[in-house]
XYZ file of C-alpha atoms in Angstrom:
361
model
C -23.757 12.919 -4.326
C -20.361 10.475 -3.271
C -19.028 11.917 -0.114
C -15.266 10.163 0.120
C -13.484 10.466 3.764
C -9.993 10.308 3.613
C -7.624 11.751 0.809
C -4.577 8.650 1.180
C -3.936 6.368 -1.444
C -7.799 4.571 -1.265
C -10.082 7.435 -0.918
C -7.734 10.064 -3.618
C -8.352 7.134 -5.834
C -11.774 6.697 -5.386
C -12.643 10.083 -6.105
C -10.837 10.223 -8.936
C -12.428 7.003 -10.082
C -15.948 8.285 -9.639
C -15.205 11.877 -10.747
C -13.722 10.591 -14.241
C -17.226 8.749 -14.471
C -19.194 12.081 -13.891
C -20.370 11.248 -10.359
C -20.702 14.396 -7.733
C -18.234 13.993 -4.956
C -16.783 15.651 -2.259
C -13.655 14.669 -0.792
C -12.433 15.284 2.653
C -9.163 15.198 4.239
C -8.707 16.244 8.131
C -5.206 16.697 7.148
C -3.279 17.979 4.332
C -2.518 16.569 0.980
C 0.419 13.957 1.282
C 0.726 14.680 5.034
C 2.526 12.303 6.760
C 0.314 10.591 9.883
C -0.940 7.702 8.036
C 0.188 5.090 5.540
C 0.035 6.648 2.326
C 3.164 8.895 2.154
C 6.513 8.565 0.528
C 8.570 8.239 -2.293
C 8.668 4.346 -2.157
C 6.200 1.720 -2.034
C 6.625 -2.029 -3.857
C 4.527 -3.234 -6.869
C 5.257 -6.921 -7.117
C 3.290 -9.698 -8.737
C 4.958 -13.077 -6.628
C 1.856 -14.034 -4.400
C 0.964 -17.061 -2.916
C -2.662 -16.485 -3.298
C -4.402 -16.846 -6.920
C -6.753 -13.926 -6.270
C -4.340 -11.600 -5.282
C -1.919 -12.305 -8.500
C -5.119 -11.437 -10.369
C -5.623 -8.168 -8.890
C -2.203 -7.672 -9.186
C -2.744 -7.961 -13.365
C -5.604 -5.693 -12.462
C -3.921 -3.180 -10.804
C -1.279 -2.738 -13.277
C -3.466 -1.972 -15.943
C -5.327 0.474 -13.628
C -1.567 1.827 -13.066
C -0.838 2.990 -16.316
C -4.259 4.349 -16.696
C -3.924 6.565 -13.757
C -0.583 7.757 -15.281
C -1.760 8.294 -18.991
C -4.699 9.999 -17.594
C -2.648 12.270 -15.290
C 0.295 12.838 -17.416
C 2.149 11.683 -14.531
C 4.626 8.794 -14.327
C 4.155 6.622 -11.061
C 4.920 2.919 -11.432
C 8.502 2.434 -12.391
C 9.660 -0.955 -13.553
C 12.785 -2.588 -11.293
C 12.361 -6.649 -11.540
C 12.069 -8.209 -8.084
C 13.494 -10.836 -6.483
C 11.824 -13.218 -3.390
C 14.207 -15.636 -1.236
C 14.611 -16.616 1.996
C 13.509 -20.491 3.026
C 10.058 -19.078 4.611
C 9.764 -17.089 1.340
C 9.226 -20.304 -0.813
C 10.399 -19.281 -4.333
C 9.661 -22.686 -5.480
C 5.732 -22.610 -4.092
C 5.239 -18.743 -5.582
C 6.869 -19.939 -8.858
C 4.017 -22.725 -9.193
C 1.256 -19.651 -8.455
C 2.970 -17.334 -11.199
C 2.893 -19.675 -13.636
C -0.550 -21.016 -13.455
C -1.697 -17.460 -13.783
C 0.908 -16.830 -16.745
C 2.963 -14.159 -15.059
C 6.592 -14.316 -16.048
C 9.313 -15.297 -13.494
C 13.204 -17.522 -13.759
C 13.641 -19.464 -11.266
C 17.654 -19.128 -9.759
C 20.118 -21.041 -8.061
C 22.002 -19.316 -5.469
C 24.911 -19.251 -7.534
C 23.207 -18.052 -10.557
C 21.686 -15.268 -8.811
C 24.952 -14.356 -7.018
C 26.216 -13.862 -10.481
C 23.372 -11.457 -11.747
C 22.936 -9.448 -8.515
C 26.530 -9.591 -6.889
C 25.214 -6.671 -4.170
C 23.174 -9.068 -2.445
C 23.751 -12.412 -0.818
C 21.682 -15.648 -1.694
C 21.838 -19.028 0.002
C 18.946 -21.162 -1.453
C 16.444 -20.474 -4.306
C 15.757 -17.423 -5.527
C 12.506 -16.035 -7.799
C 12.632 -13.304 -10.022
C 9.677 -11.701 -12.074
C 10.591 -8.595 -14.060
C 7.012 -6.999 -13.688
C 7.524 -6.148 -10.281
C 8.560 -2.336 -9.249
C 8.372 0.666 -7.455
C 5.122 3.148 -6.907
C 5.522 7.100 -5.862
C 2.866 7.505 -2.965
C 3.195 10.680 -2.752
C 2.485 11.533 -6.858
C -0.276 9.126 -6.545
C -1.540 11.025 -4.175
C -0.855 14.457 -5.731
C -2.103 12.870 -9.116
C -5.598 11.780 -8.032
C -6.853 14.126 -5.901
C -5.912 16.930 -8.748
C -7.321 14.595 -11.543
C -10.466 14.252 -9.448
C -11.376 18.307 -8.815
C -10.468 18.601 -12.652
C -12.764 16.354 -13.416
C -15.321 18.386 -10.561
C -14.765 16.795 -7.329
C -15.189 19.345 -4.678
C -12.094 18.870 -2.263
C -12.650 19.999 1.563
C -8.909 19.790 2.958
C -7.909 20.205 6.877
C -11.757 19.326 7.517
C -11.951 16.434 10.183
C -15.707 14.446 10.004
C -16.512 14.219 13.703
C -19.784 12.027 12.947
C -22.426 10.604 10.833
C -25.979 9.924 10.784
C -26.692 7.002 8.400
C -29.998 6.621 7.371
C -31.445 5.916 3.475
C -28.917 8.961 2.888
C -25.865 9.490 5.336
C -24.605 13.204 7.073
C -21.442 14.114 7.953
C -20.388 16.609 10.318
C -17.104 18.068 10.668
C -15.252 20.066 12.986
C -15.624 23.223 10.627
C -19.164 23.195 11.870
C -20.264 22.215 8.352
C -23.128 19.399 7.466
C -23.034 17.404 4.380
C -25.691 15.240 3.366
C -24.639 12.150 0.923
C -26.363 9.480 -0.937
C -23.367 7.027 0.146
C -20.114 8.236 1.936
C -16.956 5.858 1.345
C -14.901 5.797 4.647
C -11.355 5.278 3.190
C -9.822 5.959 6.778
C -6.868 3.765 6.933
C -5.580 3.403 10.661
C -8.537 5.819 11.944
C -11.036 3.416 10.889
C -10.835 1.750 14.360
C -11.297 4.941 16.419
C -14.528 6.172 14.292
C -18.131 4.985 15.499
C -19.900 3.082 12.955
C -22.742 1.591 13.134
C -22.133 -2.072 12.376
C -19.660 -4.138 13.510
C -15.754 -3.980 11.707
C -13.637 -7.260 11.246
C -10.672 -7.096 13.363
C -8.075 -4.636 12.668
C -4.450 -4.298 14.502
C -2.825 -0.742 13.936
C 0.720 -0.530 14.152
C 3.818 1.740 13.779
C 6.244 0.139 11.187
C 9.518 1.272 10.669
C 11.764 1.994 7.574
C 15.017 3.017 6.763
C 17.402 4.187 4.029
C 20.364 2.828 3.140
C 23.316 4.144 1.026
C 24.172 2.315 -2.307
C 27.935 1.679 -2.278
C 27.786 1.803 -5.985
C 25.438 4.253 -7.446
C 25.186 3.277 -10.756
C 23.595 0.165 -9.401
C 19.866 -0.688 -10.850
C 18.599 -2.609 -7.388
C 15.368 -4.851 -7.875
C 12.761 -4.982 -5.187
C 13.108 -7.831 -2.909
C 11.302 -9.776 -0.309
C 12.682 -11.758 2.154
C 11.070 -14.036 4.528
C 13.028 -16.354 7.050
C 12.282 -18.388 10.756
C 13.304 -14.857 12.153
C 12.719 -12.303 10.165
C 10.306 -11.016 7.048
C 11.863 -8.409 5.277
C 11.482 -5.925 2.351
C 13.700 -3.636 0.058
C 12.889 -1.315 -2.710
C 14.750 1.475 -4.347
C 13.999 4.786 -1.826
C 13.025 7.371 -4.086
C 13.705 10.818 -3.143
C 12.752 9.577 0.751
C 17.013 8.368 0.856
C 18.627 11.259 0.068
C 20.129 12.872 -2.765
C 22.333 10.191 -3.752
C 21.295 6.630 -4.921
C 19.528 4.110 -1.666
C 17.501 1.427 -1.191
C 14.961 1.018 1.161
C 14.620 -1.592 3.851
C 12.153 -2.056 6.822
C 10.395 -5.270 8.432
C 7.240 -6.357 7.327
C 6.225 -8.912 10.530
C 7.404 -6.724 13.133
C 5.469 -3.254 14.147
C 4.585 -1.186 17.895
C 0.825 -1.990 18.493
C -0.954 1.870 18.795
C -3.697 3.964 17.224
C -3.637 6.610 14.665
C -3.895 9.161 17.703
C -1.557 7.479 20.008
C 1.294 6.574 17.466
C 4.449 8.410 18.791
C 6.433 8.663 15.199
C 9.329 7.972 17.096
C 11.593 5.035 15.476
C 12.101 1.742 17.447
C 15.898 1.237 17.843
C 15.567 -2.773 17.936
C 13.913 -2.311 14.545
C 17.076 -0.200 13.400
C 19.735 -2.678 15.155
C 17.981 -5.565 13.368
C 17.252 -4.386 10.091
C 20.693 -2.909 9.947
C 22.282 -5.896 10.810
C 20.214 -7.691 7.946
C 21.694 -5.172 5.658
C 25.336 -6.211 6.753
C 24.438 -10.055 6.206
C 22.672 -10.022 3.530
C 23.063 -6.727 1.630
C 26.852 -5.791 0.552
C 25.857 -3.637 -1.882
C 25.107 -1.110 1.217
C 25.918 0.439 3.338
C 25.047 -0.868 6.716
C 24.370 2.616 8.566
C 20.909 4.380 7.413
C 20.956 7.464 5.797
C 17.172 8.296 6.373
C 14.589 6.415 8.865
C 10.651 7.247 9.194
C 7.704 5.452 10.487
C 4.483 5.188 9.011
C 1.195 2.799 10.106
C -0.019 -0.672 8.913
C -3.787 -1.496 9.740
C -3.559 -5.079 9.409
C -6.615 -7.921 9.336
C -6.233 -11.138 11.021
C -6.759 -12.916 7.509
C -4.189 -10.614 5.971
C -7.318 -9.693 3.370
C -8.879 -6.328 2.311
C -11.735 -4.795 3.807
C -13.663 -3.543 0.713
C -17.472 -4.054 1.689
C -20.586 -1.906 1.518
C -23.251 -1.271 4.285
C -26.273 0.581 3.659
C -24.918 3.821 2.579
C -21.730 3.449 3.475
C -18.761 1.703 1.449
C -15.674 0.626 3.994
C -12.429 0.777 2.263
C -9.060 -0.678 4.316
C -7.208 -2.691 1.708
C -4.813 -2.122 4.528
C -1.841 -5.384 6.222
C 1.084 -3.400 4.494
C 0.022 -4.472 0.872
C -2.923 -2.224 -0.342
C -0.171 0.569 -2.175
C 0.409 -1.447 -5.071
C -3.508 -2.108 -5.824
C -4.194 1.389 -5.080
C -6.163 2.577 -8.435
C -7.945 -0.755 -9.027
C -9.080 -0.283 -5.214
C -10.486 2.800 -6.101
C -12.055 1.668 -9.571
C -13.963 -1.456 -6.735
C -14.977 1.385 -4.772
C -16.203 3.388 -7.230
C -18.171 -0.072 -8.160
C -19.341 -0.195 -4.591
C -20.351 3.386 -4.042
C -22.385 3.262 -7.487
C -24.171 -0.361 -7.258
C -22.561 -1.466 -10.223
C -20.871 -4.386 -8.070
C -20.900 -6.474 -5.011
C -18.409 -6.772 -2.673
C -15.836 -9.888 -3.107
C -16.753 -12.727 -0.544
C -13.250 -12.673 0.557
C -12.879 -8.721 1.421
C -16.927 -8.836 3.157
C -17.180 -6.878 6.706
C -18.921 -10.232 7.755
C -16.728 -12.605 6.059
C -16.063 -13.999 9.822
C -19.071 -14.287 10.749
């Protein structure tokens, strides 16, 4: 038997990964499904291809194929196509164009002028890429879809059940705050930002929690298809996407600073928006974006768990499997996480040198 701890993104895909195989698992969630404490909530959350790493395009490939297997298999449509753009002179549209096209990814490279013309809404000053794979993922659906795909398929879902320890032996049991005991084969700790706080016994790569901030912003014309964008600057690293239901009733984009987020814990986080996050993004808008409006409809907070290497943490020990794809990019990989997990959990795989708990050692 698979225990899986944590219902987010990772651990609702990784039990519906190794429930579709015909493994026992049991899932638990201390909270409820799609609650709102952690990272994996929302409407809104960026697919994109353009990265300057090789491996990471690949999974990217990966993941999209995982994508629309998660949606055929659930009957439920969750990756929605947009295009997406990357500028900015710290973005280096030039050096992501060279990665895309060694792996064979489609992109146009743009002028500012050219770009100006195509996407009038927002405002370009150097070179701009563009790959048309790149688009938007429902969190929240994702979410909804895997955890119900997994109990059809037999997982056994324990929801508003906190694990308050483990004993890890050849077998690992958990103990929750239900006063229940569960003994597993392996248990995959898919904790997100309470990874930190929970006492395992080996040592964890570093890992910064912080409270992130995003907010909504009003198109000024709705009929307006907006791509995703990154943007990346000396002061600034920003990132918009299409909001979802999360903006309102009417058409908005989403926009929210990736490099810039209140150090805390997932029991300490206060959920309470940072005004100099607001005042800056919003003034970003103004410059930048005149397709919006400049005042934000809708604002939330959520949590990045973030390595120093910027790389997952997708490792086994003993009996247990860690899972933290985590540093504000592990949404868009979310079912080909869970398919490595699944790997992981079952022996059929090793974990990638690059995502190892010891990798720093």
């Amino acid at each position: 038997m698979i225990a899986v701890v944590g219902a987010g993104l990772m651990g609702a895909a990784t039990a519906w990964q190794l429930a579709r195989r015909g493994h026992e698992v049991t899932l638990i969630e201390a909270y409820d499904i799609g609650h709102r404490h952690g990272s994996s909530h929302g409407s809104s959350r960026i697919f994109r291809r353009a990265y300057a790493k090789d491996l990471y395009v690949e999974l990217t490939g990966q993941a999209h194929e995982q994508w629309r297997e998660l949606e055929h298999d659930s009957s439920t449509p969750l990756l929605r196509t947009t295009g997406g753009l990357d500028f900015g002179a710290g973005r280096d549209p030039e050096g992501l164009a060279g990665v895309l096209g060694k792996a064979g990814v489609p992109y146009e490279r743009l002028g500012a002028e050219a770009a100006a013309e195509r996407w009038p809404y927002i405002r370009f000053d150097g070179p701009v890429l563009y790959h048309p794979d790149a688009g938007v993922i429902d969190a929240d659906e994702t979410v909804a879809a895997c955890v119900r795909r997994a109990v059809e398929y037999g997982a056994d879902a324990w929801i508003g059940v906190r694990v308050t320890g483990f004993d890890v032996g050849e077998k690992v049991r958990l103990r929750t705050d239900d006063g229940r005991e569960l003994t597993a084969d392996t248990a995959v700790i898919a904790a997100g930002a309470w990874l930190p706080e929970l006492e395992l016994p080996f040592h964890l790569p570093e890992l910064k929690v912080t409270q992130q901030q995003v907010f909504h912003f009003r198109q000024r014309e709705p009929s307006v298809r907006w791509p995703t964008l990154v943007f990346k600057d000396e002061t600034m690293q920003t990132y918009g996407l299409p909001s979802g239901s999360d903006g309102g009733p009417l058409p908005a984009v989403k926009v929210a600073e990736h490099d810039r987020g209140t150090p805390t814990t997932a029991s300490t986080r206060t959920g309470v928006v940072d005004p100099s996050s607001r005042t800056r993004v919003s003034g970003f808008v103004r410059d930048r974006l005149p397709g919006l409006d400049p005042a934000p409809v809708a604002e939330a907070t959520c949590l990045y768990t973030t390595t120093d290497d910027d790389d997952f943490v997708l490792d086994r020990h003993g009996p247990l499997v860690i899972v933290s794809p985590c540093s504000g990019q592990g949404a868009k990989f979310t079912p080909l996480i869970g398919a490595m997990a699944a790997d992981l959990a079952t022996g059929r795989a090793e974990a990638h040198p690059r995502f190892r708990l010891d990798r720093s050692a």
